[in-house]
Tab-separated table of C-alpha atoms in Angstrom:
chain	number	residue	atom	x	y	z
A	41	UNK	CA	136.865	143.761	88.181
A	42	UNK	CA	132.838	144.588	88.260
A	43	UNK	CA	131.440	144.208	85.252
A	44	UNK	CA	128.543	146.585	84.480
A	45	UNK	CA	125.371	146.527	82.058
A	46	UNK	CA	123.785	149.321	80.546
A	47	UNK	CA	120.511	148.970	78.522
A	48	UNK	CA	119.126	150.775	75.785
A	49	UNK	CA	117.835	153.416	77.471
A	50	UNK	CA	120.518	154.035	79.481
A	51	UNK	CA	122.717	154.791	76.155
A	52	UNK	CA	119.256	156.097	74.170
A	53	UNK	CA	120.434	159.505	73.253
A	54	UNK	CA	123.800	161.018	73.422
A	55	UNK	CA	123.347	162.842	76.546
A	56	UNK	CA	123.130	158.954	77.877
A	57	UNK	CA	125.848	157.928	76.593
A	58	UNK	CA	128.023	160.911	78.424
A	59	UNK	CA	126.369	160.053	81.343
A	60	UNK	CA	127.411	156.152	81.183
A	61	UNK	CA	130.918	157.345	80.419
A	62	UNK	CA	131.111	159.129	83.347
A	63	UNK	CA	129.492	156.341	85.575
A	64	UNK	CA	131.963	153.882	84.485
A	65	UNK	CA	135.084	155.636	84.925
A	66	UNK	CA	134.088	157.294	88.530
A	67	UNK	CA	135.912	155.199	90.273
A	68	UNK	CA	138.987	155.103	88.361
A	69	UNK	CA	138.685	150.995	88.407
A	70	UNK	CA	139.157	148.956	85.229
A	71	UNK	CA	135.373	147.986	84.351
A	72	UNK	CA	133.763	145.479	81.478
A	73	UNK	CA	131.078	147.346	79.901
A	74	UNK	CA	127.901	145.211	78.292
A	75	UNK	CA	125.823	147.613	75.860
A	76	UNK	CA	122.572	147.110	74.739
A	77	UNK	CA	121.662	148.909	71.404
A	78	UNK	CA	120.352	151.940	71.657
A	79	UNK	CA	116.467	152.518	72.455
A	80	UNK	CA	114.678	152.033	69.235
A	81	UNK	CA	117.144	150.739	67.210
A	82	UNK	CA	116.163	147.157	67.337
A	83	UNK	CA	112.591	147.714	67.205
A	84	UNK	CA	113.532	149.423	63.386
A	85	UNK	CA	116.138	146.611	62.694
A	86	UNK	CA	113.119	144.043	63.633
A	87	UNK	CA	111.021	146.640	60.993
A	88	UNK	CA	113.623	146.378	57.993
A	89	UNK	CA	113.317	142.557	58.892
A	90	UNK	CA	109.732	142.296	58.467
A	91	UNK	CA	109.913	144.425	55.178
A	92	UNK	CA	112.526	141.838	53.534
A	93	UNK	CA	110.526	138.908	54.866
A	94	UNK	CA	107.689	140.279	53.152
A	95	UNK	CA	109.634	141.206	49.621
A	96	UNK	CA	109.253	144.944	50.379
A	97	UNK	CA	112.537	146.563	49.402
A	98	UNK	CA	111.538	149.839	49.211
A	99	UNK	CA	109.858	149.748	52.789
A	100	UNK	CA	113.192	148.286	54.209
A	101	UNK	CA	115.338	151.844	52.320
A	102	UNK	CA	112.454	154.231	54.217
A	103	UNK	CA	112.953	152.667	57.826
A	104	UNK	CA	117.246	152.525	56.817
A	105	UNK	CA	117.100	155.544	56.010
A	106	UNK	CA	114.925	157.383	58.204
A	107	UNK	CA	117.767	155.667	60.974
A	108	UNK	CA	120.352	156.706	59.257
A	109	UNK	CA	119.336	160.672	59.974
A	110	UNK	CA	118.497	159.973	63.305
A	111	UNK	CA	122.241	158.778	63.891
A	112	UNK	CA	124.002	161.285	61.899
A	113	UNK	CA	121.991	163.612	64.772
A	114	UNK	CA	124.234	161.632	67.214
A	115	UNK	CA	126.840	161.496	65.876
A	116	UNK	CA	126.539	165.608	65.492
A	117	UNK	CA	125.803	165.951	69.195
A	118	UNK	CA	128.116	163.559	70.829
A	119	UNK	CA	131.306	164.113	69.690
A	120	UNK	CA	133.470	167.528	70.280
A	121	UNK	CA	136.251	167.145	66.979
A	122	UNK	CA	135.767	167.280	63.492
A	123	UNK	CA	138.294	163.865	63.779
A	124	UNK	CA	135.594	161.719	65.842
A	125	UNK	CA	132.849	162.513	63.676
A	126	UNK	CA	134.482	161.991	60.661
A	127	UNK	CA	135.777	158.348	62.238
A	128	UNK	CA	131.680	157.305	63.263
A	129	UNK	CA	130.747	158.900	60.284
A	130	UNK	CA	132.313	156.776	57.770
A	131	UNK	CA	131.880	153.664	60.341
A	132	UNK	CA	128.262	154.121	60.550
A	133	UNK	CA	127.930	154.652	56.487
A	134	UNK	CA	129.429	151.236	56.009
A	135	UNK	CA	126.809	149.674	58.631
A	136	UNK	CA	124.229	151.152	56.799
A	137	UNK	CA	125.605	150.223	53.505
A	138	UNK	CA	125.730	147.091	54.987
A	139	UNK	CA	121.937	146.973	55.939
A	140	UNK	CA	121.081	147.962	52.322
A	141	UNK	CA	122.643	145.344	51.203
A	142	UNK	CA	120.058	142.987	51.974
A	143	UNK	CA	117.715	144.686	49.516
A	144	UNK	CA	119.165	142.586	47.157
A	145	UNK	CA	119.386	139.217	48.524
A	146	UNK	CA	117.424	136.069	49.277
A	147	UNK	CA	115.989	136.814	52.886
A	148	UNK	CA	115.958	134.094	55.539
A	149	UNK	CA	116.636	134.096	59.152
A	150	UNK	CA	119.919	134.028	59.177
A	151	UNK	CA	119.936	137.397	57.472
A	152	UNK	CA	117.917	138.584	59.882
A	153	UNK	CA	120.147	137.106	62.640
A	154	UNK	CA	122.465	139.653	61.117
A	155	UNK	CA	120.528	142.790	60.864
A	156	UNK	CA	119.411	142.812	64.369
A	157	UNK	CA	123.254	142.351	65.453
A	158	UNK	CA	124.097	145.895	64.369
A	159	UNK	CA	122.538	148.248	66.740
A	160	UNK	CA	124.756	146.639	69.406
A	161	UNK	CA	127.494	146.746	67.125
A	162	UNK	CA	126.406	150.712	66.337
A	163	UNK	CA	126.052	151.291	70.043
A	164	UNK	CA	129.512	149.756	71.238
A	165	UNK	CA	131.726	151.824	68.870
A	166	UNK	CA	129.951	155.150	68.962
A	167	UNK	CA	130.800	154.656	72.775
A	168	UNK	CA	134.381	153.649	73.046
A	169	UNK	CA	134.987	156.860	70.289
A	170	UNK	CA	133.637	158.781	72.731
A	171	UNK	CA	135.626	157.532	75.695
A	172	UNK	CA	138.542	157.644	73.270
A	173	UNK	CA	138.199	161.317	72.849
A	174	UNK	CA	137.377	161.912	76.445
A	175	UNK	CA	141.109	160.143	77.062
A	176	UNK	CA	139.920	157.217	78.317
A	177	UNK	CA	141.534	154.063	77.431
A	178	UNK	CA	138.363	152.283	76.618
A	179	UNK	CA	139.347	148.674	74.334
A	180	UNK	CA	136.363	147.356	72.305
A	181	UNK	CA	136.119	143.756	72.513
A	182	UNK	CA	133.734	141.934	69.511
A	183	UNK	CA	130.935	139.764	71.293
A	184	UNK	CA	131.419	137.387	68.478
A	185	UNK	CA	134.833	136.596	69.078
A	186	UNK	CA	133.917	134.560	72.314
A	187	UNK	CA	130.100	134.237	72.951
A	188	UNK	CA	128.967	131.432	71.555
A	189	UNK	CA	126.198	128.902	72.344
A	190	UNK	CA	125.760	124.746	72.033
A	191	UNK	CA	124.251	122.804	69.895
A	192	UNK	CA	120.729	123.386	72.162
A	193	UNK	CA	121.317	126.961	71.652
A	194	UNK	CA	121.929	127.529	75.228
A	195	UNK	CA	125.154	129.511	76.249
A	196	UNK	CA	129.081	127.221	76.132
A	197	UNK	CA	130.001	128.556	79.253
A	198	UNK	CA	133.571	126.512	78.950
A	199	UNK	CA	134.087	127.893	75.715
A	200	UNK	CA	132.865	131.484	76.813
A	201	UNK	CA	135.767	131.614	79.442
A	202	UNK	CA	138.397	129.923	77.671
A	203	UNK	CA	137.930	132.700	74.688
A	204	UNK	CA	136.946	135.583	76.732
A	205	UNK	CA	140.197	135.416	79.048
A	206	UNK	CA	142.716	135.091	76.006
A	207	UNK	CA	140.995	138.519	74.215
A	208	UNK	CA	141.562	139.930	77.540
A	209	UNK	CA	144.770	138.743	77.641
A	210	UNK	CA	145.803	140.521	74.253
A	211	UNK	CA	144.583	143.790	75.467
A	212	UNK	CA	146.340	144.071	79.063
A	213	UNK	CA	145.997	147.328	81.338
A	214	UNK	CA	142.974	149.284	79.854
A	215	UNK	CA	140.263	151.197	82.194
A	216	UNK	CA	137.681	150.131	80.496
A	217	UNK	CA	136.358	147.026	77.820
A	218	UNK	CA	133.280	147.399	76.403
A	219	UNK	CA	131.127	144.086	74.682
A	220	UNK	CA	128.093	144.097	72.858
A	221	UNK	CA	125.231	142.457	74.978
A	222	UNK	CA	122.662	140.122	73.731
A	223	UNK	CA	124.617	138.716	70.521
A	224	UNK	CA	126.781	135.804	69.630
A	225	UNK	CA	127.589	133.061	67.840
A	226	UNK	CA	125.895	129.207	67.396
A	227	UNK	CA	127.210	126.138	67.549
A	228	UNK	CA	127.777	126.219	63.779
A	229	UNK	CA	129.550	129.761	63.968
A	230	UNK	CA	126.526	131.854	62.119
A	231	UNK	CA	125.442	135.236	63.866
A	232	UNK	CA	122.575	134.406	66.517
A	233	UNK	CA	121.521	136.143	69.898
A	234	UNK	CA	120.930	135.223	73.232
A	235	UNK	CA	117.041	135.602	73.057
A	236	UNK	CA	115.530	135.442	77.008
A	237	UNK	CA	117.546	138.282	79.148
A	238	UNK	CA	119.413	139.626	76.115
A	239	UNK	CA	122.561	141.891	77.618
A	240	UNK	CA	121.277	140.955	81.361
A	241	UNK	CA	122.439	137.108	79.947
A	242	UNK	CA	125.430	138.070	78.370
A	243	UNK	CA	126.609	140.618	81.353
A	244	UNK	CA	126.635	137.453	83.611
A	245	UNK	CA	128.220	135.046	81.512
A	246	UNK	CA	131.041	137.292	80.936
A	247	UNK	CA	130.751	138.265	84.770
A	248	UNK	CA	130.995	134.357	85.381
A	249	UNK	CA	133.997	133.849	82.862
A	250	UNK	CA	136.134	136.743	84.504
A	251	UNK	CA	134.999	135.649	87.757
A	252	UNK	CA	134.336	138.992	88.843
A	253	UNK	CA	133.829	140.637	92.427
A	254	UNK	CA	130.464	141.799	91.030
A	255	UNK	CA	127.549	142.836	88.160
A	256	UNK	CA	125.826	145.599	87.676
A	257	UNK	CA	122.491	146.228	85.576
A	258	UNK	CA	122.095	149.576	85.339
A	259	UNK	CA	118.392	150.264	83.462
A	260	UNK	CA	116.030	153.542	84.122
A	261	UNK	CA	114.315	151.600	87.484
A	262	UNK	CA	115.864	151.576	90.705
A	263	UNK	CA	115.574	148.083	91.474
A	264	UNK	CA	112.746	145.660	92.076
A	265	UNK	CA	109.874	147.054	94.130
A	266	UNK	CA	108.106	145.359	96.844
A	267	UNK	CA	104.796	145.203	94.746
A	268	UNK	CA	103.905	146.687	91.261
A	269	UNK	CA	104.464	150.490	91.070
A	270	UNK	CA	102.351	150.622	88.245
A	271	UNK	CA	99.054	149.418	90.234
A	272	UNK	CA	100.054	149.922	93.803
A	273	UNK	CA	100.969	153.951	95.056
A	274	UNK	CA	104.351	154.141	97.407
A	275	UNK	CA	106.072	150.883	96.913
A	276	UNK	CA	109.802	150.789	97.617
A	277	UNK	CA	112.732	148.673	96.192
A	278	UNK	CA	113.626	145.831	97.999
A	279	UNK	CA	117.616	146.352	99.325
A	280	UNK	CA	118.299	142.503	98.769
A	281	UNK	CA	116.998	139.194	97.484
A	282	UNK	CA	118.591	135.764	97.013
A	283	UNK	CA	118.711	134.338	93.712
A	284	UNK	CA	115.520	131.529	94.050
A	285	UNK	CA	113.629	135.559	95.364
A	286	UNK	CA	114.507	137.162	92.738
A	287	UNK	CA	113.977	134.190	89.881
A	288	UNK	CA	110.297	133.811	91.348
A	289	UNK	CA	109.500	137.904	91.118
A	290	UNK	CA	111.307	137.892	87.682
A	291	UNK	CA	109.154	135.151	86.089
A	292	UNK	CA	105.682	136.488	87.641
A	293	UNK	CA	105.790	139.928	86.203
A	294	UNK	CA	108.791	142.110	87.568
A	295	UNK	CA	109.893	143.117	84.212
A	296	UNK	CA	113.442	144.486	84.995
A	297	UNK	CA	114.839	140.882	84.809
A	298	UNK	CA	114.836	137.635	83.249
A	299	UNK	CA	114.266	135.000	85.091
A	300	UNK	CA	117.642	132.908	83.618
A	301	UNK	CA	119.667	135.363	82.582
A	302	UNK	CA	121.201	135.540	86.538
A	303	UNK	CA	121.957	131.695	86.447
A	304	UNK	CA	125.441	132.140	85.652
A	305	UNK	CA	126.090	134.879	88.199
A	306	UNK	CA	124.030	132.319	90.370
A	307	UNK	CA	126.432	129.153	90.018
A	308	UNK	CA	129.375	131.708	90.078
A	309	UNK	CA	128.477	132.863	93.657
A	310	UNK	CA	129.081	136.512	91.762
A	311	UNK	CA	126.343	139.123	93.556
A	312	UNK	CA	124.229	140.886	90.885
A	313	UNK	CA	123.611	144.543	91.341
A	314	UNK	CA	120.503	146.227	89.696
A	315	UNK	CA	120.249	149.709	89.502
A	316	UNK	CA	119.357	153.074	88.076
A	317	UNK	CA	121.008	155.148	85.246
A	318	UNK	CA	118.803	158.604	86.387
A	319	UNK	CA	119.150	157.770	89.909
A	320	UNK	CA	123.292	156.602	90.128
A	321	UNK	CA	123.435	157.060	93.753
A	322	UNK	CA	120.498	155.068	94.394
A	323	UNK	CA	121.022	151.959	96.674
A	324	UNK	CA	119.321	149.523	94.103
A	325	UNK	CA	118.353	146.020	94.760
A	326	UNK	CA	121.512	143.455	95.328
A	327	UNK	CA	121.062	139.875	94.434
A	328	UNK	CA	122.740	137.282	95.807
A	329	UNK	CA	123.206	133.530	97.960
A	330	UNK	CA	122.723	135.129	100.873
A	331	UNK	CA	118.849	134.303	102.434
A	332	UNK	CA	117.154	137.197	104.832
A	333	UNK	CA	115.802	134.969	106.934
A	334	UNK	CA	112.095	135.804	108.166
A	335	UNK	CA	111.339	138.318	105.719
A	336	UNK	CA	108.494	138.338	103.124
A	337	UNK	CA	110.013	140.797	100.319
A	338	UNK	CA	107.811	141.503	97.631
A	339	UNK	CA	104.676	140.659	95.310
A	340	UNK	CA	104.304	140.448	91.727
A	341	UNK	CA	101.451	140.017	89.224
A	342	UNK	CA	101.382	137.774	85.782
A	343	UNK	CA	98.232	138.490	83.385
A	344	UNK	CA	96.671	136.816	80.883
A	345	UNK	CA	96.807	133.541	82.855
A	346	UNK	CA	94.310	130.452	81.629
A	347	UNK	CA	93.145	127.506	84.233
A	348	UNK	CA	92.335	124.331	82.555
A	349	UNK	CA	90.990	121.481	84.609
A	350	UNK	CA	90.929	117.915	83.881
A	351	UNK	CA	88.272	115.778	86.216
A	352	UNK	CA	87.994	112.183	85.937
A	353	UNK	CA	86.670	108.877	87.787
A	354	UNK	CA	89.440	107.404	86.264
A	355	UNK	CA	92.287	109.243	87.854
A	356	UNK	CA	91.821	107.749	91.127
A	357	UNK	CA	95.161	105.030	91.473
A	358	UNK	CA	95.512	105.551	87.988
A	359	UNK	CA	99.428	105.224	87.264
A	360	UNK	CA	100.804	107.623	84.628
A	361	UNK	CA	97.392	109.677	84.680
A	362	UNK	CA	99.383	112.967	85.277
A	363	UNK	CA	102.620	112.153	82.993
A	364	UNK	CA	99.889	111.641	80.067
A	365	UNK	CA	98.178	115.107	81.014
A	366	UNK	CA	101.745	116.750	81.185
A	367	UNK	CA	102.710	115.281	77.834
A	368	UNK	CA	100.199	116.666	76.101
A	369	UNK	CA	101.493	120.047	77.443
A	370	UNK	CA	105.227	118.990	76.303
A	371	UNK	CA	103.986	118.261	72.805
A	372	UNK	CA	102.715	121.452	72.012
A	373	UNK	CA	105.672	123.633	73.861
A	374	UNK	CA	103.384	125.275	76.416
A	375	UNK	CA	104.673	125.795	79.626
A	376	UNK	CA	102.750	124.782	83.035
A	377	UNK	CA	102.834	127.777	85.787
A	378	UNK	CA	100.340	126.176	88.616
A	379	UNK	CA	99.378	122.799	89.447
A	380	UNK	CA	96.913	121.593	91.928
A	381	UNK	CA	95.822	117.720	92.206
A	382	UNK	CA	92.922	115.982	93.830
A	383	UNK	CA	92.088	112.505	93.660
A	384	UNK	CA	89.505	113.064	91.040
A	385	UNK	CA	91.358	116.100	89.272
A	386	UNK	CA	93.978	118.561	88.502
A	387	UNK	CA	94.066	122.305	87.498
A	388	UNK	CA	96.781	123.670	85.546
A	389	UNK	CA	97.605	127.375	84.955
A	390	UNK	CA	99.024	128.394	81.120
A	391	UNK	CA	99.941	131.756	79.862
A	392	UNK	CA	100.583	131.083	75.964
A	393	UNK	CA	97.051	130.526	74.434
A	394	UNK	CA	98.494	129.515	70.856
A	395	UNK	CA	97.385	125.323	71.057
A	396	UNK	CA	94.651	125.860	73.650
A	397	UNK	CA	92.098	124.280	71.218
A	398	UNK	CA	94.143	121.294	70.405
A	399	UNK	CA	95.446	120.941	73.905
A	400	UNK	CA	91.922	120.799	75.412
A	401	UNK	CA	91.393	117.992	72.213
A	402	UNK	CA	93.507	116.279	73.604
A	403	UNK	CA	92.502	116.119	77.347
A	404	UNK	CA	89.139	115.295	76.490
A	405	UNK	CA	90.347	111.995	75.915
A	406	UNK	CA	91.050	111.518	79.699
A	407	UNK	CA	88.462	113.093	81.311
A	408	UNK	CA	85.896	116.633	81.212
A	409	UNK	CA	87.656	119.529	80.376
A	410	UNK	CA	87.054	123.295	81.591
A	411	UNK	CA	88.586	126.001	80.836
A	412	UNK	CA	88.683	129.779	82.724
A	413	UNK	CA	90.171	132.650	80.966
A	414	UNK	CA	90.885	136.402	82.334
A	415	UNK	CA	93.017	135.286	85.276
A	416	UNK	CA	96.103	135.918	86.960
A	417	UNK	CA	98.244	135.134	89.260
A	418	UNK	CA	99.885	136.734	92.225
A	419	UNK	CA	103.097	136.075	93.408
A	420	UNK	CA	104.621	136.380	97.389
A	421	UNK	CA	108.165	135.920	97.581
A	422	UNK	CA	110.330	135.814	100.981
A	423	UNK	CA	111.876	133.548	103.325
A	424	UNK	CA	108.505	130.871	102.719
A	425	UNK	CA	109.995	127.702	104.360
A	426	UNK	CA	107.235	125.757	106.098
A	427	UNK	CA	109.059	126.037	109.630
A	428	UNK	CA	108.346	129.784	109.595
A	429	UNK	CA	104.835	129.749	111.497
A	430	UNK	CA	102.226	132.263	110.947
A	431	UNK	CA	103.796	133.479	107.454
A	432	UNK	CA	100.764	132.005	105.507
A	433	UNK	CA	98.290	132.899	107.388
A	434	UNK	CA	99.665	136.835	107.630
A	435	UNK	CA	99.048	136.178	103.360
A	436	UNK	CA	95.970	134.669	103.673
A	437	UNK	CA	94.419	137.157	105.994
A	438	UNK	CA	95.480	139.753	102.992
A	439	UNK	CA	93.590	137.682	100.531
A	440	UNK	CA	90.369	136.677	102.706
A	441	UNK	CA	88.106	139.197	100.521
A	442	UNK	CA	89.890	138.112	96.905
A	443	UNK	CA	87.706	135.013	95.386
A	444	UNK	CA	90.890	132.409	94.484
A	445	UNK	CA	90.614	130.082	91.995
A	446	UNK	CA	94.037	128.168	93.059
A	447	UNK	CA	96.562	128.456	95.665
A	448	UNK	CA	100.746	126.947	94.870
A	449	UNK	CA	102.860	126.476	98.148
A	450	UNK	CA	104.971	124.178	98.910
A	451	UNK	CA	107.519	123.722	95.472
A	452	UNK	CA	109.512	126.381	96.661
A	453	UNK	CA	110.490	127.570	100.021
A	454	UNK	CA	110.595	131.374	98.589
A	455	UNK	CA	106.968	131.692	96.872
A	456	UNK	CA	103.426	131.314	97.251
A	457	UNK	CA	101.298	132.020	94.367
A	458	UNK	CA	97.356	132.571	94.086
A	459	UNK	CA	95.113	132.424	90.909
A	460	UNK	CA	92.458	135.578	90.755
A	461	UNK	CA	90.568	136.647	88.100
A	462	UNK	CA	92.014	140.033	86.371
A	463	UNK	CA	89.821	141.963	87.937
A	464	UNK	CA	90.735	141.138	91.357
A	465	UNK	CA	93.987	142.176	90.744
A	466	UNK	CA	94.626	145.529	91.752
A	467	UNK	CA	92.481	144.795	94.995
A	468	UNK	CA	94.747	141.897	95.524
A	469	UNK	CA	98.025	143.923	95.600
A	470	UNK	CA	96.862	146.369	97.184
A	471	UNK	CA	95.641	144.537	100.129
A	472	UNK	CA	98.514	142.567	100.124
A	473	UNK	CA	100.913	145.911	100.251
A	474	UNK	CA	98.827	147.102	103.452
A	475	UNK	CA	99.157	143.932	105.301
A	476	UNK	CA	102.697	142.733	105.021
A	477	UNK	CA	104.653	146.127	104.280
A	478	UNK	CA	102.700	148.893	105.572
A	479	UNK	CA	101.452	147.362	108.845
């Protein structure tokens, strides 16, 4: 069975949705269907949120309300008998009843937990009414049946599986089960989400549980690109990348995935498909265990990038000089992306300014403390392993006219990453394009 992810543009309007319902039941294969709520939707659940939070009732009724019309529209459009309609009609009045009733109630997370869980929940069953009345056999399966995280609010994979396969069990021989992406249960049983990948994560969890022969993520891009189409003209998609690739490109700017939410599809040996809704025939970009060896695939970019440096006499043989530098980092949840060590220094790279001021507080107590801002940091991913001779130079022939504040190579045998100022960016790519993919 593949199991196939559609986000919410690729079910935004109900056009969309007929085309997804068509792209699922082309082969005539049973599929598992992840749906993400429909585009907009969440950004207006977030909205109503924000209202509550701030004691605004009346603000929370104008955004309900306002998409409430715009789903009677698609409801209008989508469906071809009076019977359907009528059926989402009076489904989607009791979700929106159901919104309203948090006008009137103490408003906490939790409750927002909630609200944001519905425009999956909207999504999934206008969807399998549609197959319905297209004659499909389409079964709806409730995400919060059997996607639940721990205690550290990462995903129970055991429990995930052992749930997953006994719902499937209880609805034997349909063409296609649909799921909602991106929401679940905690380890306490209240409504939560998946947070980092959203439907990606939940698409190969369930891919993982079922153990099937592959995923798909179907979104409006066809694939990842060898470099950044927004900055650089003619790029292509890259045809395949192994998992570590693909990881690297996802966390240094390519936007079409998150960098965990493949893990489980990872560990599963499961290859992950990504590819386009307006462009089904489109080869995509497969991801996978499998290495190309001797090929550099792709760059990416990551902005808003500070380097902090730390210089000090008394690093020299000093023991625990760099766990004391990284706790500091630990304590106030901020993420290291570059390091570089001398024997009287180290540079760091950041890219979440919110405790700059008391980090750098607390590294003046070690040593002088400097700080550049406006930087970034450009990403090479292929087959990097140190045997492969002449691969870094080919890259740093590309970036011999780019000033570079830092250089990372060696933690990985599938990146190596340079620190630029912004402005150097689009110069950087698109040198780099012209030397390894157009030469």
């Amino acid at each position: 069975m593949k199991v196939m992810k559609f986000g919410g543009t690729s079910v935004g309007t109900p056009q969309r949705m007929k085309e997804v319902a068509q792209l699922v039941t082309k082969s005539g294969d049973p599929v598992f269907v992840v749906l993400s709520a429909m585009s907009g939707t969440t950004n207006s659940l977030v909205e109503i949120s924000d209202y509550l939070y701030k004691k605004n009732p009346d603000g929370a009724n104008e955004v309900i309300n306002a998409l409430e019309r715009k789903y009677e529209r698609h409801v209008q459009e989508l469906y071809a008998t009076d019977e359907m309609r009528t059926l989402t009609t009076d489904f989607l009045r009791d979700e929106f009843q159901y919104l309203r009733s948090f006008t009137k109630e103490l408003f906490t997370s939790f409750e927002e937990k909630s609200i944001v869980a519905q425009g999956e929940i909207m999504s999934t069953n206008m969807m399998v009414n549609y197959m319905r009345e297209q004659g499909i056999n389409a079964v709806l399966l409730n995400a919060l049946d059997f996607m639940r995280t721990d205690k550290n609010a990462e995903p129970d994979p055991v429990y995930i599986k052992e749930k997953l396969n006994a719902v499937m069990e209880q609805n034997p021989g349909a063409q296609v089960y649909i799921t909602q992406g991106f929401i679940c249960r905690n380890a306490y049983g209240e409504i939560d989400n998946l947070q980092r990948g959203g439907s990606d994560y939940t698409a190969s969890l369930v891919g993982a549980a079922l153990g099937a022969e592959e995923i798909q993520i179907w979104t409006d891009i066809d694939g990842m690109h060898n470099n950044d189409p927004r900055v650089v003209n003619d790029t292509k998609p890259v045809h395949q990348l192994q998992f570590e690739e693909a990881a690297e490109l996802a966390y240094f700017g390519a936007k079409i995935l998150h960098p965990t939410c493949v893990q489980p599809a990872k560990y599963a040996g499961i290859p992950v498909k990504l590819l386009n809704t307006m462009q089904p025939d489109a080869e995509g970009t497969t991801i996978s265990n499998q290495t190309e060896y001797g090929k550099i695939k792709a760059v990416a970019a990551k902005d808003n990038i500070m380097a902090i440096k730390i210089k000090s006499s008394r690093m020299l043989l000093a023991t625990g000089f760099l766990r004391k530098v990284f706790e500091i980092f630990e304590s106030y949840q901020t993420p290291i992306d570059m390091v570089c060590t001398s024997e009287v220094g180290v540079s760091m790279s950041i890219d979440n300014s919110a405790h700059l001021g008391e980090i750098m507080d607390e590294l003046k107590k070690y040593g002088t403390v400097t700080v550049d801002t406006g930087m970034c940091i450009i990403c090479v991913v292929g087959d990097l392993d140190w045997s492969n001779i002449g691969f870094e130079t080919r890259i740093m022939d590309a970036m011999k006219d780019v000033p570079v504040r830092m250089i990372s190579y060696g933690g990985s045998n599938y990146n190596i990453s340079f620190l630029i100022r912004e402005e150097d960016k689009h110069r950087a790519l698109q040198s780099l394009s012209e030397h390894l993919f157009n030469s």
